[in-house]
Amino acid sequence: MDTKDDTVFKALADSSRRQLLDRLYEKNGQTLRELCERMDMTRQAVTKHLRLLEAGNLVVTVWRGREKLHYLNPVPINEIADRWIAKYDRTHVQALDLLKKALEDNDNG
Amino acid sequence: MDKPNFVYVTYIQTTAEKLWKALITPEFQRQYWFDIAFETDWRVGSNFVALSTDGTRGISGKVLEFDPPHRMSYTFIPKQAPKGSEHDTGSRVVMQLETLGAQVKLTVTHDHFAPGSTLIDSISQGWPAVLSGLKSLLETGKALEISGPCASKK
């Protein structure tokens, strides 16, 4: 069974889907029609990609009257960043710190 | 009908009551909200001011709705109001909680920004960090767990 992270990584693992996220970053709250206008894809393909992005909670939708608006939801990306990147980033910083100490000790010795 | 500027959603493994408590209790709030907590009685119409532990004033606003543990909304006035917006009544934040099985769907909508508001950039950086910190706090007990890769087992 897919974990939550898997759904997010899967949703991100496609350039068309990342492009859709970029479009929403530029202008949040677009309709399907607006999103299709600037994509070199069929309406069906955009719909399919949006469904996967929604499954990964990277896009959330809100109804305004009869219009369905799509919003970029970067919260899952932030969760992954906290879980994966911050962790390794710190290791990185510590490694540099140790290196710096070692070099400074050498200078003094 | 106005179109929201931002809509954020996070699913948290918790109950609506616990999540609600984390949203309004200063000791919890400080752990995921950049060390600030709202000082208020949470009555509709009451003002609030967000204070950090050293007493620094952050955002402020007015409670618009308070329906535990389902929905709350408040106006959101930045610490330093952008030039020309001194009489701005502030943008609006709405928090909606919905229980879905063993988790709660938290939807945060932020709208009613003044035209050309300079707040929008910092808002779009802030909310994802606050919400993932909140999720982490409720699910693991720590707001931002950054553990070493080889943490030894006891």
Tab-separated table of N, CA, C and O in Angstrom, chain A residues 4 25 27-30 34 57 60-65 69 71-76 78-79 82-83 86-88 90-91 94, chain B residues 1-11 103 121 124-125 127-133 135-136 143-149:
chain	number	residue	atom	x	y	z
A	4	LYS	N	1.547	7.973	2.446
A	4	LYS	CA	1.224	9.336	2.042
A	4	LYS	C	2.361	9.966	1.250
A	4	LYS	O	2.137	10.619	0.243
A	25	TYR	N	1.316	28.504	-8.937
A	25	TYR	CA	2.164	29.370	-8.111
A	25	TYR	C	2.114	30.793	-8.661
A	25	TYR	O	2.016	31.764	-7.904
A	27	LYS	N	-0.330	32.055	-10.508
A	27	LYS	CA	-1.687	32.584	-10.313
A	27	LYS	C	-2.514	31.509	-9.641
A	27	LYS	O	-2.856	30.498	-10.243
A	28	ASN	N	-2.844	31.738	-8.384
A	28	ASN	CA	-3.573	30.759	-7.598
A	28	ASN	C	-5.070	30.824	-7.911
A	28	ASN	O	-5.567	31.857	-8.330
A	29	GLY	N	-5.775	29.708	-7.711
A	29	GLY	CA	-7.229	29.723	-7.857
A	29	GLY	C	-7.725	29.756	-9.286
A	29	GLY	O	-8.620	30.523	-9.604
A	30	GLN	N	-7.135	28.930	-10.156
A	30	GLN	CA	-7.567	28.919	-11.559
A	30	GLN	C	-8.595	27.819	-11.819
A	30	GLN	O	-8.605	26.792	-11.153
A	34	GLU	N	-8.913	27.832	-17.522
A	34	GLU	CA	-7.732	28.718	-17.473
A	34	GLU	C	-6.441	27.915	-17.531
A	34	GLU	O	-5.491	28.279	-18.214
A	57	ASN	N	-2.643	15.746	-2.398
A	57	ASN	CA	-2.964	16.945	-1.600
A	57	ASN	C	-2.076	18.136	-1.980
A	57	ASN	O	-1.864	19.041	-1.184
A	60	VAL	N	-5.640	21.749	-4.040
A	60	VAL	CA	-6.946	21.649	-3.390
A	60	VAL	C	-7.946	22.489	-4.187
A	60	VAL	O	-7.555	23.450	-4.845
A	61	THR	N	-9.200	22.077	-4.139
A	61	THR	CA	-10.197	22.784	-4.941
A	61	THR	C	-11.278	23.396	-4.072
A	61	THR	O	-11.584	22.905	-2.983
A	62	VAL	N	-11.809	24.489	-4.562
A	62	VAL	CA	-12.867	25.224	-3.875
A	62	VAL	C	-13.910	25.566	-4.937
A	62	VAL	O	-13.554	25.938	-6.048
A	63	TRP	N	-15.173	25.378	-4.590
A	63	TRP	CA	-16.234	25.764	-5.521
A	63	TRP	C	-16.624	27.202	-5.263
A	63	TRP	O	-16.854	27.600	-4.124
A	64	ARG	N	-16.680	27.965	-6.366
A	64	ARG	CA	-17.225	29.323	-6.263
A	64	ARG	C	-18.363	29.386	-7.259
A	64	ARG	O	-18.143	29.470	-8.463
A	65	GLY	N	-19.583	29.294	-6.758
A	65	GLY	CA	-20.733	29.163	-7.640
A	65	GLY	C	-20.591	27.881	-8.438
A	65	GLY	O	-20.450	26.808	-7.852
A	69	LEU	N	-12.334	26.033	-8.526
A	69	LEU	CA	-11.042	26.718	-8.539
A	69	LEU	C	-9.963	25.825	-7.958
A	69	LEU	O	-10.184	25.149	-6.951
A	71	TYR	N	-6.224	25.390	-6.251
A	71	TYR	CA	-5.218	26.113	-5.455
A	71	TYR	C	-3.993	25.245	-5.208
A	71	TYR	O	-4.108	24.048	-4.937
A	72	LEU	N	-2.855	25.887	-5.265
A	72	LEU	CA	-1.596	25.224	-4.938
A	72	LEU	C	-1.535	25.026	-3.421
A	72	LEU	O	-1.727	25.975	-2.657
A	73	ASN	N	-1.300	23.794	-2.983
A	73	ASN	CA	-1.184	23.520	-1.543
A	73	ASN	C	0.217	22.978	-1.250
A	73	ASN	O	0.456	21.775	-1.371
A	74	PRO	N	1.156	23.848	-0.882
A	74	PRO	CA	2.532	23.369	-0.688
A	74	PRO	C	2.778	22.692	0.655
A	74	PRO	O	3.913	22.328	0.950
A	75	VAL	N	1.733	22.499	1.478
A	75	VAL	CA	1.946	21.927	2.820
A	75	VAL	C	2.619	20.543	2.758
A	75	VAL	O	3.586	20.312	3.485
A	76	PRO	N	2.157	19.617	1.879
A	76	PRO	CA	2.850	18.306	1.848
A	76	PRO	C	4.322	18.407	1.444
A	76	PRO	O	5.139	17.615	1.908
A	78	ASN	N	6.235	20.882	2.220
A	78	ASN	CA	6.879	21.343	3.445
A	78	ASN	C	7.107	20.199	4.431
A	78	ASN	O	8.149	20.119	5.084
A	79	GLU	N	6.091	19.302	4.498
A	79	GLU	CA	6.222	18.148	5.402
A	79	GLU	C	7.396	17.271	4.970
A	79	GLU	O	8.174	16.798	5.802
A	82	ASP	N	10.624	18.974	5.871
A	82	ASP	CA	10.929	18.821	7.300
A	82	ASP	C	11.458	17.415	7.577
A	82	ASP	O	12.406	17.227	8.316
A	83	ARG	N	10.785	16.451	6.949
A	83	ARG	CA	11.101	15.057	7.226
A	83	ARG	C	12.440	14.638	6.616
A	83	ARG	O	13.205	13.902	7.231
A	86	ALA	N	15.556	18.835	5.900
A	86	ALA	CA	16.095	19.488	7.097
A	86	ALA	C	17.055	18.539	7.813
A	86	ALA	O	18.112	18.938	8.297
A	87	LYS	N	16.672	17.268	7.826
A	87	LYS	CA	17.487	16.253	8.498
A	87	LYS	C	18.887	16.153	7.890
A	87	LYS	O	19.886	16.225	8.582
A	88	TYR	N	18.917	16.003	6.573
A	88	TYR	CA	20.219	15.849	5.923
A	88	TYR	C	20.998	17.153	5.886
A	88	TYR	O	22.209	17.159	5.914
A	90	ARG	N	21.065	19.308	8.224
A	90	ARG	CA	21.737	19.476	9.500
A	90	ARG	C	23.008	18.627	9.552
A	90	ARG	O	24.041	19.076	10.032
A	91	THR	N	22.892	17.432	9.021
A	91	THR	CA	24.067	16.562	8.990
A	91	THR	C	25.179	17.259	8.214
A	91	THR	O	26.342	17.249	8.608
A	94	GLN	N	26.707	19.971	10.263
A	94	GLN	CA	27.578	19.403	11.302
A	94	GLN	C	28.897	18.918	10.708
A	94	GLN	O	29.952	19.100	11.302
B	1	MET	N	-19.171	37.011	-5.332
B	1	MET	CA	-18.440	36.325	-4.256
B	1	MET	C	-16.932	36.412	-4.516
B	1	MET	O	-16.481	36.158	-5.618
B	2	ASP	N	-16.218	36.788	-3.488
B	2	ASP	CA	-14.769	36.913	-3.624
B	2	ASP	C	-14.097	35.564	-3.785
B	2	ASP	O	-14.533	34.569	-3.215
B	3	LYS	N	-12.999	35.589	-4.499
B	3	LYS	CA	-12.225	34.368	-4.688
B	3	LYS	C	-11.122	34.359	-3.631
B	3	LYS	O	-10.427	35.355	-3.454
B	4	PRO	N	-10.972	33.252	-2.880
B	4	PRO	CA	-9.906	33.228	-1.869
B	4	PRO	C	-8.521	33.397	-2.509
B	4	PRO	O	-8.314	32.962	-3.639
B	5	ASN	N	-7.604	34.038	-1.791
B	5	ASN	CA	-6.233	34.175	-2.296
B	5	ASN	C	-5.445	32.891	-2.071
B	5	ASN	O	-4.662	32.493	-2.914
B	6	PHE	N	-5.638	32.297	-0.886
B	6	PHE	CA	-4.898	31.072	-0.550
B	6	PHE	C	-5.829	30.069	0.094
B	6	PHE	O	-6.683	30.443	0.889
B	7	VAL	N	-5.616	28.811	-0.235
B	7	VAL	CA	-6.337	27.730	0.443
B	7	VAL	C	-5.303	26.667	0.772
B	7	VAL	O	-4.613	26.168	-0.118
B	8	TYR	N	-5.155	26.352	2.050
B	8	TYR	CA	-4.195	25.325	2.458
B	8	TYR	C	-4.928	24.203	3.169
B	8	TYR	O	-5.853	24.456	3.945
B	9	VAL	N	-4.489	22.980	2.907
B	9	VAL	CA	-5.142	21.828	3.532
B	9	VAL	C	-4.083	20.899	4.096
B	9	VAL	O	-3.065	20.636	3.450
B	10	THR	N	-4.304	20.442	5.327
B	10	THR	CA	-3.447	19.388	5.869
B	10	THR	C	-4.330	18.370	6.583
B	10	THR	O	-5.377	18.719	7.130
B	11	TYR	N	-3.939	17.100	6.495
B	11	TYR	CA	-4.669	16.020	7.159
B	11	TYR	C	-3.844	15.589	8.371
B	11	TYR	O	-2.672	15.250	8.229
B	103	GLN	N	-8.607	10.851	11.100
B	103	GLN	CA	-7.869	12.099	10.957
B	103	GLN	C	-8.795	13.299	10.808
B	103	GLN	O	-9.998	13.160	10.612
B	121	ASP	N	3.296	37.758	-0.260
B	121	ASP	CA	4.512	36.962	-0.379
B	121	ASP	C	4.886	36.254	0.915
B	121	ASP	O	5.171	35.064	0.923
B	124	SER	N	2.493	33.425	1.888
B	124	SER	CA	2.620	32.170	1.153
B	124	SER	C	3.834	31.379	1.622
B	124	SER	O	3.940	30.185	1.381
B	125	GLN	N	4.767	32.028	2.311
B	125	GLN	CA	5.897	31.303	2.893
B	125	GLN	C	5.518	30.757	4.276
B	125	GLN	O	5.947	29.687	4.661
B	127	TRP	N	2.363	30.087	6.001
B	127	TRP	CA	1.352	29.077	6.311
B	127	TRP	C	1.833	27.635	6.151
B	127	TRP	O	1.609	26.806	7.032
B	128	PRO	N	2.489	27.291	5.024
B	128	PRO	CA	2.915	25.885	4.905
B	128	PRO	C	3.820	25.443	6.058
B	128	PRO	O	3.693	24.317	6.555
B	129	ALA	N	4.687	26.342	6.525
B	129	ALA	CA	5.585	25.997	7.636
B	129	ALA	C	4.797	25.836	8.932
B	129	ALA	O	5.016	24.887	9.704
B	130	VAL	N	3.861	26.744	9.187
B	130	VAL	CA	3.053	26.670	10.408
B	130	VAL	C	2.226	25.375	10.409
B	130	VAL	O	2.175	24.647	11.402
B	131	LEU	N	1.605	25.069	9.283
B	131	LEU	CA	0.722	23.896	9.233
B	131	LEU	C	1.480	22.579	9.297
B	131	LEU	O	1.019	21.630	9.931
B	132	SER	N	2.655	22.510	8.661
B	132	SER	CA	3.372	21.234	8.774
B	132	SER	C	3.961	21.086	10.171
B	132	SER	O	4.066	19.977	10.686
B	133	GLY	N	4.299	22.205	10.819
B	133	GLY	CA	4.750	22.156	12.219
B	133	GLY	C	3.635	21.690	13.144
B	133	GLY	O	3.844	20.882	14.047
B	135	LYS	N	1.019	19.828	12.297
B	135	LYS	CA	0.780	18.395	12.035
B	135	LYS	C	1.815	17.545	12.779
B	135	LYS	O	1.491	16.576	13.449
B	136	SER	N	3.067	17.961	12.668
B	136	SER	CA	4.145	17.228	13.304
B	136	SER	C	3.992	17.224	14.826
B	136	SER	O	4.192	16.205	15.486
B	143	ALA	N	7.327	19.747	17.272
B	143	ALA	CA	6.918	20.612	16.165
B	143	ALA	C	7.787	20.362	14.946
B	143	ALA	O	7.311	20.193	13.850
B	144	LEU	N	9.068	20.351	15.114
B	144	LEU	CA	9.959	20.100	13.997
B	144	LEU	C	11.037	19.147	14.453
B	144	LEU	O	12.013	19.546	15.075
B	145	GLU	N	10.795	17.900	14.156
B	145	GLU	CA	11.745	16.910	14.608
B	145	GLU	C	12.915	16.839	13.632
B	145	GLU	O	12.737	16.502	12.470
B	146	ILE	N	14.066	17.227	14.092
B	146	ILE	CA	15.252	17.101	13.250
B	146	ILE	C	16.214	16.206	14.013
B	146	ILE	O	16.996	16.641	14.842
B	147	SER	N	16.091	14.927	13.765
B	147	SER	CA	16.930	14.004	14.519
B	147	SER	C	18.124	13.582	13.668
B	147	SER	O	18.062	13.624	12.453
B	148	GLY	N	19.152	13.183	14.322
B	148	GLY	CA	20.333	12.719	13.604
B	148	GLY	C	20.015	11.421	12.880
B	148	GLY	O	19.127	10.685	13.281
B	149	PRO	N	20.718	11.135	11.794
B	149	PRO	CA	20.412	9.931	11.020
B	149	PRO	C	20.781	8.655	11.748
B	149	PRO	O	20.303	7.588	11.411
